[in-house]
Amino acid sequence: MTSEQSRLMCFLDQVGGWVALFELTDVRYFVPDDDLFVPSLVAQGWVDHDVASGAVRINRAGRAAFERL
């Protein structure tokens, strides 16, 4: 898992629910362009993506992968 993915997963794990994609650009939590790694998290099966609302959330597989770090 890259550092960008790790920052995203940490944030999603703390929130614990759906997060709008635009919230993943907050400079208090992320480095610029971290949000570009969201598709890789979806491809790994670590987050769920709701296309209609433009939101993501960590899932069980993502928590397991994050805990292994």
mmCIF file of N, CA and C in Angstrom:
data_model
loop_
_atom_site.group_PDB
_atom_site.id
_atom_site.type_symbol
_atom_site.label_atom_id
_atom_site.label_comp_id
_atom_site.label_asym_id
_atom_site.label_seq_id
_atom_site.Cartn_x
_atom_site.Cartn_y
_atom_site.Cartn_z
ATOM 1 N N MET A 1 0.847 -1.162 0.000
ATOM 2 C CA MET A 1 0.000 0.000 0.000
ATOM 3 C C MET A 1 0.903 1.239 0.000
ATOM 4 N N THR A 2 0.610 2.166 -0.885
ATOM 5 C CA THR A 2 1.407 3.388 -0.977
ATOM 6 C C THR A 2 1.065 4.333 0.172
ATOM 7 N N SER A 3 1.886 5.341 0.371
ATOM 8 C CA SER A 3 1.605 6.314 1.436
ATOM 9 C C SER A 3 0.321 7.090 1.135
ATOM 10 N N GLU A 4 0.057 7.356 -0.146
ATOM 11 C CA GLU A 4 -1.175 8.048 -0.528
ATOM 12 C C GLU A 4 -2.391 7.194 -0.180
ATOM 13 N N GLN A 5 -2.317 5.921 -0.520
ATOM 14 C CA GLN A 5 -3.416 5.013 -0.202
ATOM 15 C C GLN A 5 -3.597 4.890 1.310
ATOM 16 N N SER A 6 -2.498 4.842 2.020
ATOM 17 C CA SER A 6 -2.556 4.723 3.472
ATOM 18 C C SER A 6 -3.237 5.934 4.106
ATOM 19 N N ARG A 7 -2.918 7.140 3.650
ATOM 20 C CA ARG A 7 -3.570 8.342 4.173
ATOM 21 C C ARG A 7 -5.070 8.297 3.906
ATOM 22 N N LEU A 8 -5.443 7.906 2.709
ATOM 23 C CA LEU A 8 -6.864 7.811 2.369
ATOM 24 C C LEU A 8 -7.565 6.770 3.233
ATOM 25 N N MET A 9 -6.947 5.612 3.382
ATOM 26 C CA MET A 9 -7.557 4.536 4.163
ATOM 27 C C MET A 9 -7.690 4.945 5.631
ATOM 28 N N CYS A 10 -6.699 5.617 6.162
ATOM 29 C CA CYS A 10 -6.744 6.074 7.549
ATOM 30 C C CYS A 10 -7.922 7.019 7.751
ATOM 31 N N PHE A 11 -8.082 7.963 6.849
ATOM 32 C CA PHE A 11 -9.181 8.916 6.944
ATOM 33 C C PHE A 11 -10.524 8.206 6.825
ATOM 34 N N LEU A 12 -10.659 7.333 5.839
ATOM 35 C CA LEU A 12 -11.923 6.615 5.648
ATOM 36 C C LEU A 12 -12.239 5.726 6.839
ATOM 37 N N ASP A 13 -11.227 5.137 7.433
ATOM 38 C CA ASP A 13 -11.432 4.290 8.604
ATOM 39 C C ASP A 13 -11.917 5.121 9.793
ATOM 40 N N GLN A 14 -11.362 6.304 9.966
ATOM 41 C CA GLN A 14 -11.767 7.172 11.074
ATOM 42 C C GLN A 14 -13.196 7.666 10.901
ATOM 43 N N VAL A 15 -13.553 8.005 9.671
ATOM 44 C CA VAL A 15 -14.911 8.496 9.405
ATOM 45 C C VAL A 15 -15.910 7.350 9.581
ATOM 46 N N GLY A 16 -15.592 6.197 9.008
ATOM 47 C CA GLY A 16 -16.430 5.026 9.187
ATOM 48 C C GLY A 16 -17.702 4.984 8.354
ATOM 49 N N GLY A 17 -17.923 5.953 7.516
ATOM 50 C CA GLY A 17 -19.119 5.970 6.670
ATOM 51 C C GLY A 17 -18.789 6.521 5.302
ATOM 52 N N TRP A 18 -19.821 6.937 4.603
ATOM 53 C CA TRP A 18 -19.637 7.479 3.263
ATOM 54 C C TRP A 18 -18.984 8.852 3.326
ATOM 55 N N VAL A 19 -18.041 9.083 2.422
ATOM 56 C CA VAL A 19 -17.324 10.359 2.325
ATOM 57 C C VAL A 19 -17.381 10.818 0.873
ATOM 58 N N ALA A 20 -17.808 12.062 0.673
ATOM 59 C CA ALA A 20 -17.847 12.619 -0.686
ATOM 60 C C ALA A 20 -16.421 12.758 -1.211
ATOM 61 N N LEU A 21 -16.256 12.507 -2.498
ATOM 62 C CA LEU A 21 -14.919 12.569 -3.092
ATOM 63 C C LEU A 21 -14.252 13.927 -2.899
ATOM 64 N N PHE A 22 -15.034 15.018 -2.938
ATOM 65 C CA PHE A 22 -14.424 16.343 -2.784
ATOM 66 C C PHE A 22 -13.820 16.536 -1.392
ATOM 67 N N GLU A 23 -14.284 15.772 -0.401
ATOM 68 C CA GLU A 23 -13.735 15.880 0.945
ATOM 69 C C GLU A 23 -12.322 15.293 1.040
ATOM 70 N N LEU A 24 -11.924 14.528 0.044
ATOM 71 C CA LEU A 24 -10.619 13.873 0.065
ATOM 72 C C LEU A 24 -9.505 14.773 -0.464
ATOM 73 N N THR A 25 -9.790 16.062 -0.556
ATOM 74 C CA THR A 25 -8.777 17.034 -0.992
ATOM 75 C C THR A 25 -8.433 18.014 0.115
ATOM 76 N N ASP A 26 -8.958 17.820 1.305
ATOM 77 C CA ASP A 26 -8.711 18.720 2.436
ATOM 78 C C ASP A 26 -7.238 18.665 2.820
ATOM 79 N N VAL A 27 -6.555 19.813 2.702
ATOM 80 C CA VAL A 27 -5.107 19.859 2.943
ATOM 81 C C VAL A 27 -4.736 19.617 4.409
ATOM 82 N N ARG A 28 -5.707 19.623 5.304
ATOM 83 C CA ARG A 28 -5.417 19.306 6.711
ATOM 84 C C ARG A 28 -5.107 17.822 6.885
ATOM 85 N N TYR A 29 -5.608 16.997 5.968
ATOM 86 C CA TYR A 29 -5.441 15.550 6.083
ATOM 87 C C TYR A 29 -4.644 14.918 4.951
ATOM 88 N N PHE A 30 -4.612 15.584 3.814
ATOM 89 C CA PHE A 30 -4.048 14.971 2.616
ATOM 90 C C PHE A 30 -3.005 15.846 1.948
ATOM 91 N N VAL A 31 -2.141 15.185 1.204
ATOM 92 C CA VAL A 31 -1.186 15.848 0.335
ATOM 93 C C VAL A 31 -1.910 16.081 -0.995
ATOM 94 N N PRO A 32 -1.627 17.183 -1.690
ATOM 95 C CA PRO A 32 -2.293 17.399 -2.981
ATOM 96 C C PRO A 32 -2.198 16.161 -3.882
ATOM 97 N N ASP A 33 -3.290 15.849 -4.517
ATOM 98 C CA ASP A 33 -3.445 14.742 -5.464
ATOM 99 C C ASP A 33 -3.575 13.371 -4.807
ATOM 100 N N ASP A 34 -3.664 13.287 -3.489
ATOM 101 C CA ASP A 34 -3.940 11.992 -2.854
ATOM 102 C C ASP A 34 -5.241 11.392 -3.373
ATOM 103 N N ASP A 35 -6.220 12.277 -3.657
ATOM 104 C CA ASP A 35 -7.518 11.790 -4.123
ATOM 105 C C ASP A 35 -7.424 11.037 -5.451
ATOM 106 N N LEU A 36 -6.347 11.230 -6.194
ATOM 107 C CA LEU A 36 -6.174 10.503 -7.456
ATOM 108 C C LEU A 36 -5.949 9.009 -7.238
ATOM 109 N N PHE A 37 -5.681 8.607 -6.005
ATOM 110 C CA PHE A 37 -5.450 7.201 -5.695
ATOM 111 C C PHE A 37 -6.728 6.458 -5.308
ATOM 112 N N VAL A 38 -7.864 7.159 -5.249
ATOM 113 C CA VAL A 38 -9.137 6.509 -4.921
ATOM 114 C C VAL A 38 -9.458 5.379 -5.898
ATOM 115 N N PRO A 39 -9.298 5.560 -7.218
ATOM 116 C CA PRO A 39 -9.602 4.446 -8.127
ATOM 117 C C PRO A 39 -8.777 3.176 -7.831
ATOM 118 N N SER A 40 -7.553 3.359 -7.363
ATOM 119 C CA SER A 40 -6.746 2.174 -7.047
ATOM 120 C C SER A 40 -7.301 1.455 -5.825
ATOM 121 N N LEU A 41 -7.874 2.191 -4.883
ATOM 122 C CA LEU A 41 -8.498 1.568 -3.713
ATOM 123 C C LEU A 41 -9.754 0.805 -4.103
ATOM 124 N N VAL A 42 -10.518 1.381 -5.026
ATOM 125 C CA VAL A 42 -11.721 0.707 -5.534
ATOM 126 C C VAL A 42 -11.313 -0.553 -6.297
ATOM 127 N N ALA A 43 -10.278 -0.449 -7.130
ATOM 128 C CA ALA A 43 -9.813 -1.594 -7.919
ATOM 129 C C ALA A 43 -9.304 -2.727 -7.034
ATOM 130 N N GLN A 44 -8.691 -2.394 -5.907
ATOM 131 C CA GLN A 44 -8.206 -3.402 -4.969
ATOM 132 C C GLN A 44 -9.357 -4.055 -4.201
ATOM 133 N N GLY A 45 -10.543 -3.423 -4.256
ATOM 134 C CA GLY A 45 -11.682 -3.927 -3.502
ATOM 135 C C GLY A 45 -11.673 -3.491 -2.052
ATOM 136 N N TRP A 46 -10.921 -2.440 -1.728
ATOM 137 C CA TRP A 46 -10.779 -1.971 -0.354
ATOM 138 C C TRP A 46 -11.803 -0.911 0.032
ATOM 139 N N VAL A 47 -12.393 -0.257 -0.955
ATOM 140 C CA VAL A 47 -13.439 0.729 -0.678
ATOM 141 C C VAL A 47 -14.608 0.502 -1.625
ATOM 142 N N ASP A 48 -15.786 0.889 -1.156
ATOM 143 C CA ASP A 48 -16.987 0.872 -1.982
ATOM 144 C C ASP A 48 -17.163 2.264 -2.563
ATOM 145 N N HIS A 49 -17.651 2.328 -3.795
ATOM 146 C CA HIS A 49 -17.850 3.608 -4.476
ATOM 147 C C HIS A 49 -19.299 3.708 -4.909
ATOM 148 N N ASP A 50 -19.986 4.733 -4.448
ATOM 149 C CA ASP A 50 -21.363 4.997 -4.866
ATOM 150 C C ASP A 50 -21.305 6.041 -5.972
ATOM 151 N N VAL A 51 -21.518 5.579 -7.188
ATOM 152 C CA VAL A 51 -21.400 6.459 -8.354
ATOM 153 C C VAL A 51 -22.434 7.575 -8.311
ATOM 154 N N ALA A 52 -23.645 7.262 -7.888
ATOM 155 C CA ALA A 52 -24.728 8.251 -7.889
ATOM 156 C C ALA A 52 -24.428 9.439 -6.976
ATOM 157 N N SER A 53 -23.872 9.173 -5.809
ATOM 158 C CA SER A 53 -23.604 10.265 -4.873
ATOM 159 C C SER A 53 -22.159 10.753 -4.926
ATOM 160 N N GLY A 54 -21.295 10.037 -5.635
ATOM 161 C CA GLY A 54 -19.885 10.426 -5.704
ATOM 162 C C GLY A 54 -19.189 10.295 -4.367
ATOM 163 N N ALA A 55 -19.473 9.194 -3.667
ATOM 164 C CA ALA A 55 -18.909 8.990 -2.334
ATOM 165 C C ALA A 55 -18.229 7.624 -2.247
ATOM 166 N N VAL A 56 -17.327 7.505 -1.289
ATOM 167 C CA VAL A 56 -16.627 6.242 -1.043
ATOM 168 C C VAL A 56 -16.661 5.938 0.446
ATOM 169 N N ARG A 57 -16.492 4.659 0.769
ATOM 170 C CA ARG A 57 -16.359 4.245 2.168
ATOM 171 C C ARG A 57 -15.475 3.018 2.221
ATOM 172 N N ILE A 58 -14.767 2.873 3.330
ATOM 173 C CA ILE A 58 -13.924 1.704 3.515
ATOM 174 C C ILE A 58 -14.833 0.502 3.786
ATOM 175 N N ASN A 59 -14.433 -0.652 3.300
ATOM 176 C CA ASN A 59 -15.222 -1.860 3.539
ATOM 177 C C ASN A 59 -14.413 -2.849 4.385
ATOM 178 N N ARG A 60 -14.982 -4.012 4.605
ATOM 179 C CA ARG A 60 -14.346 -5.015 5.462
ATOM 180 C C ARG A 60 -12.970 -5.424 4.927
ATOM 181 N N ALA A 61 -12.869 -5.630 3.628
ATOM 182 C CA ALA A 61 -11.579 -6.008 3.026
ATOM 183 C C ALA A 61 -10.557 -4.886 3.192
ATOM 184 N N GLY A 62 -10.997 -3.661 3.079
ATOM 185 C CA GLY A 62 -10.112 -2.511 3.262
ATOM 186 C C GLY A 62 -9.607 -2.399 4.693
ATOM 187 N N ARG A 63 -10.496 -2.632 5.639
ATOM 188 C CA ARG A 63 -10.063 -2.599 7.042
ATOM 189 C C ARG A 63 -9.052 -3.690 7.324
ATOM 190 N N ALA A 64 -9.279 -4.875 6.771
ATOM 191 C CA ALA A 64 -8.333 -5.982 6.972
ATOM 192 C C ALA A 64 -6.972 -5.640 6.378
ATOM 193 N N ALA A 65 -6.965 -5.066 5.175
ATOM 194 C CA ALA A 65 -5.703 -4.686 4.536
ATOM 195 C C ALA A 65 -5.007 -3.576 5.330
ATOM 196 N N PHE A 66 -5.777 -2.631 5.822
ATOM 197 C CA PHE A 66 -5.224 -1.511 6.581
ATOM 198 C C PHE A 66 -4.653 -1.984 7.916
ATOM 199 N N GLU A 67 -5.286 -2.935 8.547
ATOM 200 C CA GLU A 67 -4.811 -3.464 9.830
ATOM 201 C C GLU A 67 -3.514 -4.258 9.689
ATOM 202 N N ARG A 68 -3.258 -4.795 8.505
ATOM 203 C CA ARG A 68 -2.037 -5.556 8.276
ATOM 204 C C ARG A 68 -0.803 -4.667 8.170
ATOM 205 N N LEU A 69 -0.983 -3.371 8.041
ATOM 206 C CA LEU A 69 0.161 -2.456 7.922
ATOM 207 C C LEU A 69 0.915 -2.332 9.218
#
